PDB file of C-alpha atoms in Angstrom:
ATOM      1  CA  MET A  21     -91.142  42.875  53.629  1.00  0.00           C
ATOM      2  CA  LEU A  22     -87.513  44.530  55.254  1.00  0.00           C
ATOM      3  CA  GLY A  23     -88.726  47.412  57.353  1.00  0.00           C
ATOM      4  CA  PHE A  24     -86.510  50.290  56.463  1.00  0.00           C
ATOM      5  CA  ALA A  25     -88.185  52.206  54.767  1.00  0.00           C
ATOM      6  CA  ALA A  26     -87.821  55.506  57.733  1.00  0.00           C
ATOM      7  CA  LEU A  27     -84.311  54.740  57.959  1.00  0.00           C
ATOM      8  CA  ILE A  28     -81.828  57.177  58.008  1.00  0.00           C
ATOM      9  CA  PRO A  29     -79.011  57.108  55.897  1.00  0.00           C
ATOM     10  CA  THR A  30     -75.864  56.438  58.116  1.00  0.00           C
ATOM     11  CA  TYR A  31     -73.093  56.310  54.838  1.00  0.00           C
ATOM     12  CA  ASP A  32     -70.917  58.970  56.055  1.00  0.00           C
ATOM     13  CA  ALA A  33     -68.084  57.305  55.193  1.00  0.00           C
ATOM     14  CA  LEU A  34     -66.794  54.710  52.092  1.00  0.00           C
ATOM     15  CA  PRO A  35     -64.413  52.746  54.203  1.00  0.00           C
ATOM     16  CA  THR A  36     -63.887  49.774  51.787  1.00  0.00           C
ATOM     17  CA  TYR A  37     -63.334  51.661  48.781  1.00  0.00           C
ATOM     18  CA  ASP A  38     -60.618  53.347  47.066  1.00  0.00           C
ATOM     19  CA  ALA A  39     -62.044  56.217  45.518  1.00  0.00           C
ATOM     20  CA  LEU A  40     -58.612  56.925  43.736  1.00  0.00           C
ATOM     21  CA  ASN A  41     -59.587  54.012  41.935  1.00  0.00           C
ATOM     22  CA  MET A  42     -63.192  55.368  41.039  1.00  0.00           C
ATOM     23  CA  HIS A  43     -63.276  56.951  37.504  1.00  0.00           C
ATOM     24  CA  ILE A  44     -66.260  58.892  38.556  1.00  0.00           C
ATOM     25  CA  GLU A  45     -66.283  60.166  42.322  1.00  0.00           C
ATOM     26  CA  PRO A  46     -69.455  59.634  44.384  1.00  0.00           C
ATOM     27  CA  LEU A  47     -71.061  62.298  46.271  1.00  0.00           C
ATOM     28  CA  LYS A  48     -70.780  63.226  49.913  1.00  0.00           C
ATOM     29  CA  ALA A  49     -73.711  62.472  52.004  1.00  0.00           C
ATOM     30  CA  GLU A  50     -74.138  66.253  52.906  1.00  0.00           C
ATOM     31  CA  GLU A  51     -74.957  66.503  48.392  1.00  0.00           C
ATOM     32  CA  ILE A  52     -77.465  64.528  48.310  1.00  0.00           C
ATOM     33  CA  ARG A  53     -80.903  66.444  49.793  1.00  0.00           C
ATOM     34  CA  ASP A  54     -83.880  64.930  48.282  1.00  0.00           C
ATOM     35  CA  PRO A  55     -85.261  62.791  51.108  1.00  0.00           C
ATOM     36  CA  GLU A  56     -87.049  60.694  48.923  1.00  0.00           C
ATOM     37  CA  LEU A  57     -83.729  59.593  46.815  1.00  0.00           C
ATOM     38  CA  ASN A  58     -81.676  59.428  50.604  1.00  0.00           C
ATOM     39  CA  ALA A  59     -84.527  57.057  51.589  1.00  0.00           C
ATOM     40  CA  LEU A  60     -83.829  54.570  48.641  1.00  0.00           C
ATOM     41  CA  ILE A  61     -80.101  54.509  49.666  1.00  0.00           C
ATOM     42  CA  ALA A  62     -80.867  53.956  53.292  1.00  0.00           C
ATOM     43  CA  ARG A  63     -82.979  51.153  51.899  1.00  0.00           C
ATOM     44  CA  CYS A  64     -80.160  49.706  50.176  1.00  0.00           C
ATOM     45  CA  GLU A  65     -77.862  50.075  52.695  1.00  0.00           C
ATOM     46  CA  VAL A  66     -79.816  47.478  54.793  1.00  0.00           C
ATOM     47  CA  LEU A  67     -80.306  45.363  52.339  1.00  0.00           C
ATOM     48  CA  GLY A  68     -76.875  45.538  51.283  1.00  0.00           C
ATOM     49  CA  VAL A  69     -77.232  45.785  48.036  1.00  0.00           C
ATOM     50  CA  PRO A  70     -75.734  48.065  46.602  1.00  0.00           C
ATOM     51  CA  ASP A  71     -74.173  49.778  49.740  1.00  0.00           C
ATOM     52  CA  ALA A  72     -73.432  53.471  49.106  1.00  0.00           C
ATOM     53  CA  VAL A  73     -70.996  53.323  46.618  1.00  0.00           C
ATOM     54  CA  PHE A  74     -73.530  53.026  43.717  1.00  0.00           C
ATOM     55  CA  PRO A  75     -76.122  55.111  44.693  1.00  0.00           C
ATOM     56  CA  ARG A  76     -74.054  58.253  45.425  1.00  0.00           C
ATOM     57  CA  ILE A  77     -72.972  58.104  42.002  1.00  0.00           C
ATOM     58  CA  LEU A  78     -75.922  57.256  40.547  1.00  0.00           C
ATOM     59  CA  ALA A  79     -77.445  61.089  42.763  1.00  0.00           C
ATOM     60  CA  ARG A  80     -75.352  62.945  40.457  1.00  0.00           C
ATOM     61  CA  VAL A  81     -78.449  62.460  38.109  1.00  0.00           C
ATOM     62  CA  PRO A  82     -81.296  62.064  40.626  1.00  0.00           C
ATOM     63  CA  ALA A  83     -84.053  61.580  38.529  1.00  0.00           C
ATOM     64  CA  TYR A  84     -82.177  58.507  37.496  1.00  0.00           C
ATOM     65  CA  ALA A  85     -80.974  57.732  40.367  1.00  0.00           C
ATOM     66  CA  LYS A  86     -84.720  57.304  41.943  1.00  0.00           C
ATOM     67  CA  ALA A  87     -85.447  55.490  39.009  1.00  0.00           C
ATOM     68  CA  LEU A  88     -83.284  52.941  38.885  1.00  0.00           C
ATOM     69  CA  LEU A  89     -82.346  52.371  42.891  1.00  0.00           C
ATOM     70  CA  ARG A  90     -86.209  51.517  43.114  1.00  0.00           C
ATOM     71  CA  ALA A  91     -85.951  49.209  40.696  1.00  0.00           C
ATOM     72  CA  LEU A  92     -83.106  47.651  41.494  1.00  0.00           C
ATOM     73  CA  LEU A  93     -84.685  46.681  45.097  1.00  0.00           C
ATOM     74  CA  VAL A  94     -87.708  45.715  43.414  1.00  0.00           C
ATOM     75  CA  SER A  95     -86.260  43.030  41.340  1.00  0.00           C
ATOM     76  CA  HIS A  96     -84.009  41.690  43.935  1.00  0.00           C
ATOM     77  CA  VAL A  97     -86.600  41.857  46.765  1.00  0.00           C
ATOM     78  CA  GLU A  98     -90.144  40.950  45.524  1.00  0.00           C
ATOM     79  CA  GLY A  99     -91.787  38.765  43.288  1.00  0.00           C
ATOM     80  CA  ASN A 100     -92.657  35.604  42.986  1.00  0.00           C
ATOM     81  CA  MET A 101     -89.141  34.121  42.621  1.00  0.00           C
ATOM     82  CA  ASP A 102     -86.774  32.259  45.623  1.00  0.00           C
ATOM     83  CA  HIS A 103     -84.884  36.118  46.688  1.00  0.00           C
ATOM     84  CA  ARG A 104     -82.211  33.471  47.906  1.00  0.00           C
ATOM     85  CA  LEU A 105     -82.145  32.245  44.171  1.00  0.00           C
ATOM     86  CA  LYS A 106     -81.491  36.041  42.643  1.00  0.00           C
ATOM     87  CA  GLU A 107     -78.459  36.601  45.110  1.00  0.00           C
ATOM     88  CA  VAL A 108     -77.349  33.107  43.931  1.00  0.00           C
ATOM     89  CA  ILE A 109     -77.752  34.471  40.001  1.00  0.00           C
ATOM     90  CA  ARG A 110     -76.662  38.441  40.392  1.00  0.00           C
ATOM     91  CA  VAL A 111     -73.312  36.985  42.122  1.00  0.00           C
ATOM     92  CA  GLN A 112     -72.973  35.025  39.466  1.00  0.00           C
ATOM     93  CA  LEU A 113     -73.701  37.572  36.768  1.00  0.00           C
ATOM     94  CA  ALA A 114     -71.678  40.193  38.635  1.00  0.00           C
ATOM     95  CA  ARG A 115     -68.612  37.482  37.965  1.00  0.00           C
ATOM     96  CA  THR A 116     -69.642  37.259  34.008  1.00  0.00           C
ATOM     97  CA  ALA A 117     -69.365  41.252  33.607  1.00  0.00           C
ATOM     98  CA  GLY A 118     -66.280  40.982  35.444  1.00  0.00           C
ATOM     99  CA  ASP A 119     -67.648  43.413  38.222  1.00  0.00           C
ATOM    100  CA  PRO A 120     -65.961  43.249  41.337  1.00  0.00           C
ATOM    101  CA  TYR A 121     -68.234  45.843  42.770  1.00  0.00           C
ATOM    102  CA  PHE A 122     -71.349  43.708  43.040  1.00  0.00           C
ATOM    103  CA  ALA A 123     -69.513  40.614  42.733  1.00  0.00           C
ATOM    104  CA  GLY A 124     -68.875  41.645  46.504  1.00  0.00           C
ATOM    105  CA  LEU A 125     -71.773  42.500  47.814  1.00  0.00           C
ATOM    106  CA  ARG A 126     -73.765  40.540  50.014  1.00  0.00           C
ATOM    107  CA  SER A 127     -77.777  40.934  50.585  1.00  0.00           C
ATOM    108  CA  ALA A 128     -78.361  40.832  54.382  1.00  0.00           C
ATOM    109  CA  ARG A 129     -82.102  39.844  53.535  1.00  0.00           C
ATOM    110  CA  ALA A 130     -80.583  36.225  51.777  1.00  0.00           C
ATOM    111  CA  ARG A 131     -78.621  35.909  54.596  1.00  0.00           C
ATOM    112  CA  GLN A 132     -81.000  36.301  57.478  1.00  0.00           C
ATOM    113  CA  LEU A 133     -82.956  33.781  54.898  1.00  0.00           C
ATOM    114  CA  GLY A 134     -79.987  31.518  55.678  1.00  0.00           C
ATOM    115  CA  LEU A 135     -78.003  32.100  52.519  1.00  0.00           C
ATOM    116  CA  ASP A 136     -74.277  30.535  52.983  1.00  0.00           C
ATOM    117  CA  GLU A 137     -71.331  31.929  51.114  1.00  0.00           C
ATOM    118  CA  GLU A 138     -70.356  28.363  50.023  1.00  0.00           C
ATOM    119  CA  THR A 139     -73.936  27.837  47.897  1.00  0.00           C
ATOM    120  CA  ILE A 140     -73.072  31.158  46.635  1.00  0.00           C
ATOM    121  CA  ALA A 141     -69.685  30.114  45.128  1.00  0.00           C
ATOM    122  CA  ALA A 142     -71.114  26.788  44.199  1.00  0.00           C
ATOM    123  CA  GLY A 143     -73.913  29.540  41.839  1.00  0.00           C
ATOM    124  CA  SER A 144     -70.989  30.432  39.749  1.00  0.00           C
ATOM    125  CA  ALA A 145     -69.187  26.619  39.686  1.00  0.00           C
ATOM    126  CA  ARG A 146     -70.120  23.963  38.422  1.00  0.00           C
ATOM    127  CA  PHE A 147     -73.846  23.711  39.683  1.00  0.00           C
ATOM    128  CA  GLU A 148     -75.433  21.335  37.082  1.00  0.00           C
ATOM    129  CA  ASP A 149     -73.693  18.642  39.321  1.00  0.00           C
ATOM    130  CA  ASP A 150     -74.411  19.576  43.099  1.00  0.00           C
ATOM    131  CA  ALA A 151     -77.299  18.144  44.508  1.00  0.00           C
ATOM    132  CA  ARG A 152     -77.726  21.198  47.031  1.00  0.00           C
ATOM    133  CA  PHE A 153     -79.899  22.803  43.530  1.00  0.00           C
ATOM    134  CA  THR A 154     -82.634  21.117  42.281  1.00  0.00           C
ATOM    135  CA  ALA A 155     -83.716  21.452  38.633  1.00  0.00           C
ATOM    136  CA  ALA A 156     -85.528  24.568  38.778  1.00  0.00           C
ATOM    137  CA  GLU A 157     -83.023  26.654  40.123  1.00  0.00           C
ATOM    138  CA  LYS A 158     -80.122  24.812  37.804  1.00  0.00           C
ATOM    139  CA  TRP A 159     -82.496  26.053  35.301  1.00  0.00           C
ATOM    140  CA  ALA A 160     -82.539  28.931  36.466  1.00  0.00           C
ATOM    141  CA  LEU A 161     -78.630  29.618  37.110  1.00  0.00           C
ATOM    142  CA  ARG A 162     -78.121  28.180  33.275  1.00  0.00           C
ATOM    143  CA  TYR A 163     -80.700  31.065  32.289  1.00  0.00           C
ATOM    144  CA  ALA A 164     -78.469  33.374  33.734  1.00  0.00           C
ATOM    145  CA  ARG A 165     -74.919  32.006  32.443  1.00  0.00           C
ATOM    146  CA  GLU A 166     -76.050  31.605  28.797  1.00  0.00           C
ATOM    147  CA  MET A 167     -77.888  34.608  28.804  1.00  0.00           C
ATOM    148  CA  TYR A 168     -74.597  36.838  28.500  1.00  0.00           C
ATOM    149  CA  LEU A 169     -72.227  34.051  27.405  1.00  0.00           C
ATOM    150  CA  ASN A 170     -74.044  32.355  24.903  1.00  0.00           C
ATOM    151  CA  PRO A 171     -77.336  33.603  24.294  1.00  0.00           C
ATOM    152  CA  GLU A 172     -77.892  31.797  20.912  1.00  0.00           C
ATOM    153  CA  LYS A 173     -78.686  28.678  23.827  1.00  0.00           C
ATOM    154  CA  VAL A 174     -81.847  30.307  24.956  1.00  0.00           C
ATOM    155  CA  ASP A 175     -84.088  29.678  22.776  1.00  0.00           C
ATOM    156  CA  ALA A 176     -87.552  28.049  22.260  1.00  0.00           C
ATOM    157  CA  ALA A 177     -86.346  24.726  23.575  1.00  0.00           C
ATOM    158  CA  PHE A 178     -84.535  26.200  26.397  1.00  0.00           C
ATOM    159  CA  TYR A 179     -87.847  28.241  27.563  1.00  0.00           C
ATOM    160  CA  ALA A 180     -89.994  25.561  27.102  1.00  0.00           C
ATOM    161  CA  GLU A 181     -88.066  23.740  29.471  1.00  0.00           C
ATOM    162  CA  GLY A 182     -88.261  26.427  32.042  1.00  0.00           C
ATOM    163  CA  LYS A 183     -91.736  26.311  31.813  1.00  0.00           C
ATOM    164  CA  ARG A 184     -91.682  22.746  33.106  1.00  0.00           C
ATOM    165  CA  HIS A 185     -90.643  24.413  36.425  1.00  0.00           C
ATOM    166  CA  TYR A 186     -92.124  28.110  36.278  1.00  0.00           C
ATOM    167  CA  SER A 187     -94.620  30.283  35.542  1.00  0.00           C
ATOM    168  CA  GLU A 188     -94.342  32.758  32.221  1.00  0.00           C
ATOM    169  CA  ALA A 189     -94.770  35.463  34.774  1.00  0.00           C
ATOM    170  CA  GLN A 190     -91.996  33.864  36.912  1.00  0.00           C
ATOM    171  CA  ILE A 191     -89.645  33.404  34.042  1.00  0.00           C
ATOM    172  CA  MET A 192     -90.289  36.701  32.889  1.00  0.00           C
ATOM    173  CA  GLU A 193     -89.551  38.314  36.506  1.00  0.00           C
ATOM    174  CA  LEU A 194     -86.316  36.480  36.134  1.00  0.00           C
ATOM    175  CA  GLY A 195     -85.726  37.810  33.080  1.00  0.00           C
ATOM    176  CA  ALA A 196     -85.577  41.252  33.511  1.00  0.00           C
ATOM    177  CA  PHE A 197     -84.152  41.087  36.996  1.00  0.00           C
ATOM    178  CA  ILE A 198     -81.161  39.684  35.019  1.00  0.00           C
ATOM    179  CA  ALA A 199     -81.032  42.097  32.409  1.00  0.00           C
ATOM    180  CA  PHE A 200     -81.472  44.711  34.541  1.00  0.00           C
ATOM    181  CA  HIS A 201     -78.571  44.142  37.406  1.00  0.00           C
ATOM    182  CA  TYR A 202     -76.711  42.522  34.751  1.00  0.00           C
ATOM    183  CA  GLY A 203     -77.008  45.941  33.034  1.00  0.00           C
ATOM    184  CA  MET A 204     -75.989  47.942  36.233  1.00  0.00           C
ATOM    185  CA  GLN A 205     -72.765  45.722  36.988  1.00  0.00           C
ATOM    186  CA  VAL A 206     -71.553  46.251  33.407  1.00  0.00           C
ATOM    187  CA  PHE A 207     -71.382  49.691  34.357  1.00  0.00           C
ATOM    188  CA  MET A 208     -70.049  49.445  37.545  1.00  0.00           C
ATOM    189  CA  ARG A 209     -67.086  47.920  35.481  1.00  0.00           C
ATOM    190  CA  VAL A 210     -66.525  50.688  34.221  1.00  0.00           C
ATOM    191  CA  VAL A 211     -66.853  53.080  36.650  1.00  0.00           C
ATOM    192  CA  GLY A 212     -63.813  51.250  38.664  1.00  0.00           C
ATOM    193  CA  ALA A 213     -64.954  50.631  42.309  1.00  0.00           C
ATOM    194  CA  HIS A 214     -62.775  48.313  43.334  1.00  0.00           C
ATOM    195  CA  HIS A 215     -62.577  46.798  47.020  1.00  0.00           C
ATOM    196  CA  ARG A 216     -60.005  48.553  48.958  1.00  0.00           C
ATOM    197  CA  GLU A 217     -56.745  45.935  49.521  1.00  0.00           C
ATOM    198  CA  GLY A 218     -57.380  43.552  52.835  1.00  0.00           C
ATOM    199  CA  ALA A 219     -60.824  44.691  53.162  1.00  0.00           C
TER     200      ALA A 219
ATOM    201  CA  MET Q   2     -68.947  48.675  27.444  1.00  0.00           C
ATOM    202  CA  ALA Q   3     -70.050  45.943  25.077  1.00  0.00           C
ATOM    203  CA  LEU Q   4     -67.315  44.367  23.499  1.00  0.00           C
ATOM    204  CA  ASP Q   5     -64.167  45.810  25.536  1.00  0.00           C
ATOM    205  CA  PRO Q   6     -64.926  47.640  28.320  1.00  0.00           C
ATOM    206  CA  ASP Q   7     -61.237  47.292  29.881  1.00  0.00           C
ATOM    207  CA  ARG Q   8     -60.628  50.068  26.846  1.00  0.00           C
ATOM    208  CA  ILE Q   9     -62.781  52.316  29.083  1.00  0.00           C
ATOM    209  CA  ASP Q  10     -59.830  53.544  31.339  1.00  0.00           C
ATOM    210  CA  ALA Q  11     -58.813  57.115  32.912  1.00  0.00           C
ATOM    211  CA  GLU Q  12     -57.690  58.390  29.802  1.00  0.00           C
ATOM    212  CA  PHE Q  13     -60.964  57.613  28.061  1.00  0.00           C
ATOM    213  CA  TYR Q  14     -62.828  59.152  31.127  1.00  0.00           C
ATOM    214  CA  ASP Q  15     -60.258  62.144  30.339  1.00  0.00           C
ATOM    215  CA  ALA Q  16     -61.661  61.729  26.658  1.00  0.00           C
ATOM    216  CA  LEU Q  17     -65.425  61.854  27.540  1.00  0.00           C
ATOM    217  CA  ARG Q  18     -64.683  64.741  29.976  1.00  0.00           C
ATOM    218  CA  ARG Q  19     -64.026  67.440  26.893  1.00  0.00           C
ATOM    219  CA  HIS Q  20     -67.311  66.713  25.734  1.00  0.00           C
ATOM    220  CA  TYR Q  21     -69.632  65.608  28.818  1.00  0.00           C
ATOM    221  CA  SER Q  22     -69.992  66.692  32.799  1.00  0.00           C
ATOM    222  CA  ASP Q  23     -69.600  64.278  35.018  1.00  0.00           C
ATOM    223  CA  GLU Q  24     -73.574  64.097  35.234  1.00  0.00           C
ATOM    224  CA  GLU Q  25     -73.550  63.431  31.824  1.00  0.00           C
ATOM    225  CA  ILE Q  26     -71.517  60.444  31.740  1.00  0.00           C
ATOM    226  CA  VAL Q  27     -73.180  58.637  34.546  1.00  0.00           C
ATOM    227  CA  GLU Q  28     -76.520  59.275  32.596  1.00  0.00           C
ATOM    228  CA  LEU Q  29     -75.202  57.801  29.253  1.00  0.00           C
ATOM    229  CA  GLY Q  30     -73.451  55.455  31.379  1.00  0.00           C
ATOM    230  CA  ALA Q  31     -75.956  53.918  33.341  1.00  0.00           C
ATOM    231  CA  PHE Q  32     -77.867  53.857  29.827  1.00  0.00           C
ATOM    232  CA  ILE Q  33     -75.895  52.478  28.216  1.00  0.00           C
ATOM    233  CA  GLY Q  34     -75.317  49.488  30.738  1.00  0.00           C
ATOM    234  CA  PHE Q  35     -79.325  49.162  31.182  1.00  0.00           C
ATOM    235  CA  ASN Q  36     -79.792  48.430  27.133  1.00  0.00           C
ATOM    236  CA  ILE Q  37     -76.920  46.113  27.200  1.00  0.00           C
ATOM    237  CA  GLY Q  38     -79.052  44.124  29.794  1.00  0.00           C
ATOM    238  CA  TYR Q  39     -82.560  44.056  28.286  1.00  0.00           C
ATOM    239  CA  HIS Q  40     -81.602  44.222  24.661  1.00  0.00           C
ATOM    240  CA  THR Q  41     -79.389  40.669  25.588  1.00  0.00           C
ATOM    241  CA  PHE Q  42     -82.712  39.779  27.434  1.00  0.00           C
ATOM    242  CA  PHE Q  43     -85.210  40.696  24.690  1.00  0.00           C
ATOM    243  CA  GLY Q  44     -83.310  38.599  21.787  1.00  0.00           C
ATOM    244  CA  THR Q  45     -83.333  35.408  23.435  1.00  0.00           C
ATOM    245  CA  LEU Q  46     -87.952  36.438  23.593  1.00  0.00           C
ATOM    246  CA  ASP Q  47     -87.354  36.144  19.625  1.00  0.00           C
ATOM    247  CA  PHE Q  48     -89.883  39.165  19.068  1.00  0.00           C
ATOM    248  CA  TYR Q  49     -90.058  41.559  16.527  1.00  0.00           C
ATOM    249  CA  PRO Q  50     -91.375  45.097  16.247  1.00  0.00           C
ATOM    250  CA  MET Q  51     -95.461  45.551  15.972  1.00  0.00           C
ATOM    251  CA  PHE Q  52     -95.356  47.955  13.303  1.00  0.00           C
ATOM    252  CA  SER Q  53     -93.801  48.195   9.758  1.00  0.00           C
ATOM    253  CA  PRO Q  54     -91.200  51.064   8.880  1.00  0.00           C
ATOM    254  CA  ASP Q  55     -94.270  52.640   7.274  1.00  0.00           C
ATOM    255  CA  GLY Q  56     -96.573  52.298  10.029  1.00  0.00           C
ATOM    256  CA  ARG Q  57     -98.930  49.167   9.636  1.00  0.00           C
ATOM    257  CA  LEU Q  58     -99.904  46.639  11.730  1.00  0.00           C
ATOM    258  CA  VAL Q  59     -98.523  43.409  11.286  1.00  0.00           C
ATOM    259  CA  SER Q  60     -98.523  39.805  12.497  1.00  0.00           C
ATOM    260  CA  GLN Q  61     -94.582  38.769  14.288  1.00  0.00           C
ATOM    261  CA  GLU Q  62     -94.047  36.355  10.922  1.00  0.00           C
ATOM    262  CA  GLU Q  63     -94.527  39.453   8.829  1.00  0.00           C
ATOM    263  CA  SER Q  64     -92.526  41.159  11.051  1.00  0.00           C
ATOM    264  CA  ALA Q  65     -89.650  39.044  11.148  1.00  0.00           C
ATOM    265  CA  ARG Q  66     -89.340  38.437   7.472  1.00  0.00           C
ATOM    266  CA  ILE Q  67     -89.305  42.677   7.172  1.00  0.00           C
ATOM    267  CA  TYR Q  68     -86.891  43.438   9.645  1.00  0.00           C
ATOM    268  CA  GLY Q  69     -84.651  39.900   9.374  1.00  0.00           C
ATOM    269  CA  ALA Q  70     -84.924  36.275  11.497  1.00  0.00           C
ATOM    270  CA  LYS Q  71     -81.699  37.522  13.387  1.00  0.00           C
ATOM    271  CA  PRO Q  72     -80.884  40.761  15.013  1.00  0.00           C
ATOM    272  CA  VAL Q  73     -77.522  42.229  14.575  1.00  0.00           C
ATOM    273  CA  SER Q  74     -76.874  43.038  18.037  1.00  0.00           C
ATOM    274  CA  LEU Q  75     -76.783  39.862  18.951  1.00  0.00           C
ATOM    275  CA  GLU Q  76     -74.336  38.547  16.380  1.00  0.00           C
ATOM    276  CA  LYS Q  77     -72.318  41.207  18.293  1.00  0.00           C
ATOM    277  CA  THR Q  78     -72.790  40.347  21.802  1.00  0.00           C
ATOM    278  CA  ASN Q  79     -72.186  36.213  20.289  1.00  0.00           C
ATOM    279  CA  GLU Q  80     -68.233  37.446  19.375  1.00  0.00           C
ATOM    280  CA  ALA Q  81     -68.218  39.334  22.688  1.00  0.00           C
ATOM    281  CA  ALA Q  82     -68.877  36.003  24.041  1.00  0.00           C
ATOM    282  CA  ASP Q  83     -66.401  34.247  22.091  1.00  0.00           C
ATOM    283  CA  LYS Q  84     -63.724  36.924  23.162  1.00  0.00           C
ATOM    284  CA  ARG Q  85     -63.988  36.369  26.564  1.00  0.00           C
ATOM    285  CA  ARG Q  86     -64.414  32.467  26.233  1.00  0.00           C
TER     286      ARG Q  86
END
């Protein structure tokens, strides 16, 4: 576990984003006074996914923000699936969703565990032919890709293949992770958060 | 958001703000995103409601007969995917 629960938020500035491009402006740090929400935002900042922008937009609806940020963190960091694989999948999904915000973020924990940019890029490319991924990981990457591009391909035979690699609990963990993160990426795409030019 | 996200531009937000506050727009947007993500996932699991429209507990087979074997939402998602390809 990352020991970040007690960290104090340090997100006074949003240096890599152009607020003018966003259709919903993130709240300023001093406008967020709920200590539970601030602790969750601090956890997000330490992980790096999300950074302060998404939580500060959600913070306009504090009850939503707390529930969604908690679910985002739990689904990404906890469970019985490899966090590095989830990170590769998360970036692939953001690219499918056309969301530059989540596609540009990286998990500090995954990086600490050895995940590199080349592997992240490979997960969004022709991963079926890539020897760096196991057969199980290739199934998980196909699960994410087909879910929103060709959902009709995610059928009983596809799940039967997945059960040769993972338990049903792991598949549900992965499916819920994919569904939740993709949904939030679709939302952020239409909010319009873009990395500032050159950042 | 689900079918043509490029149409949700500044003008679209201006129209939304004539009816809703920024707080309500965030609530609605996150809710829609959540549902887009989960309903496609649920569609792949091929399960049906436990109850008939009149409140009877029914088997999955009977429920599929009642509600139809192919969800309408899945068809719409496929159309959106076709447009993206």
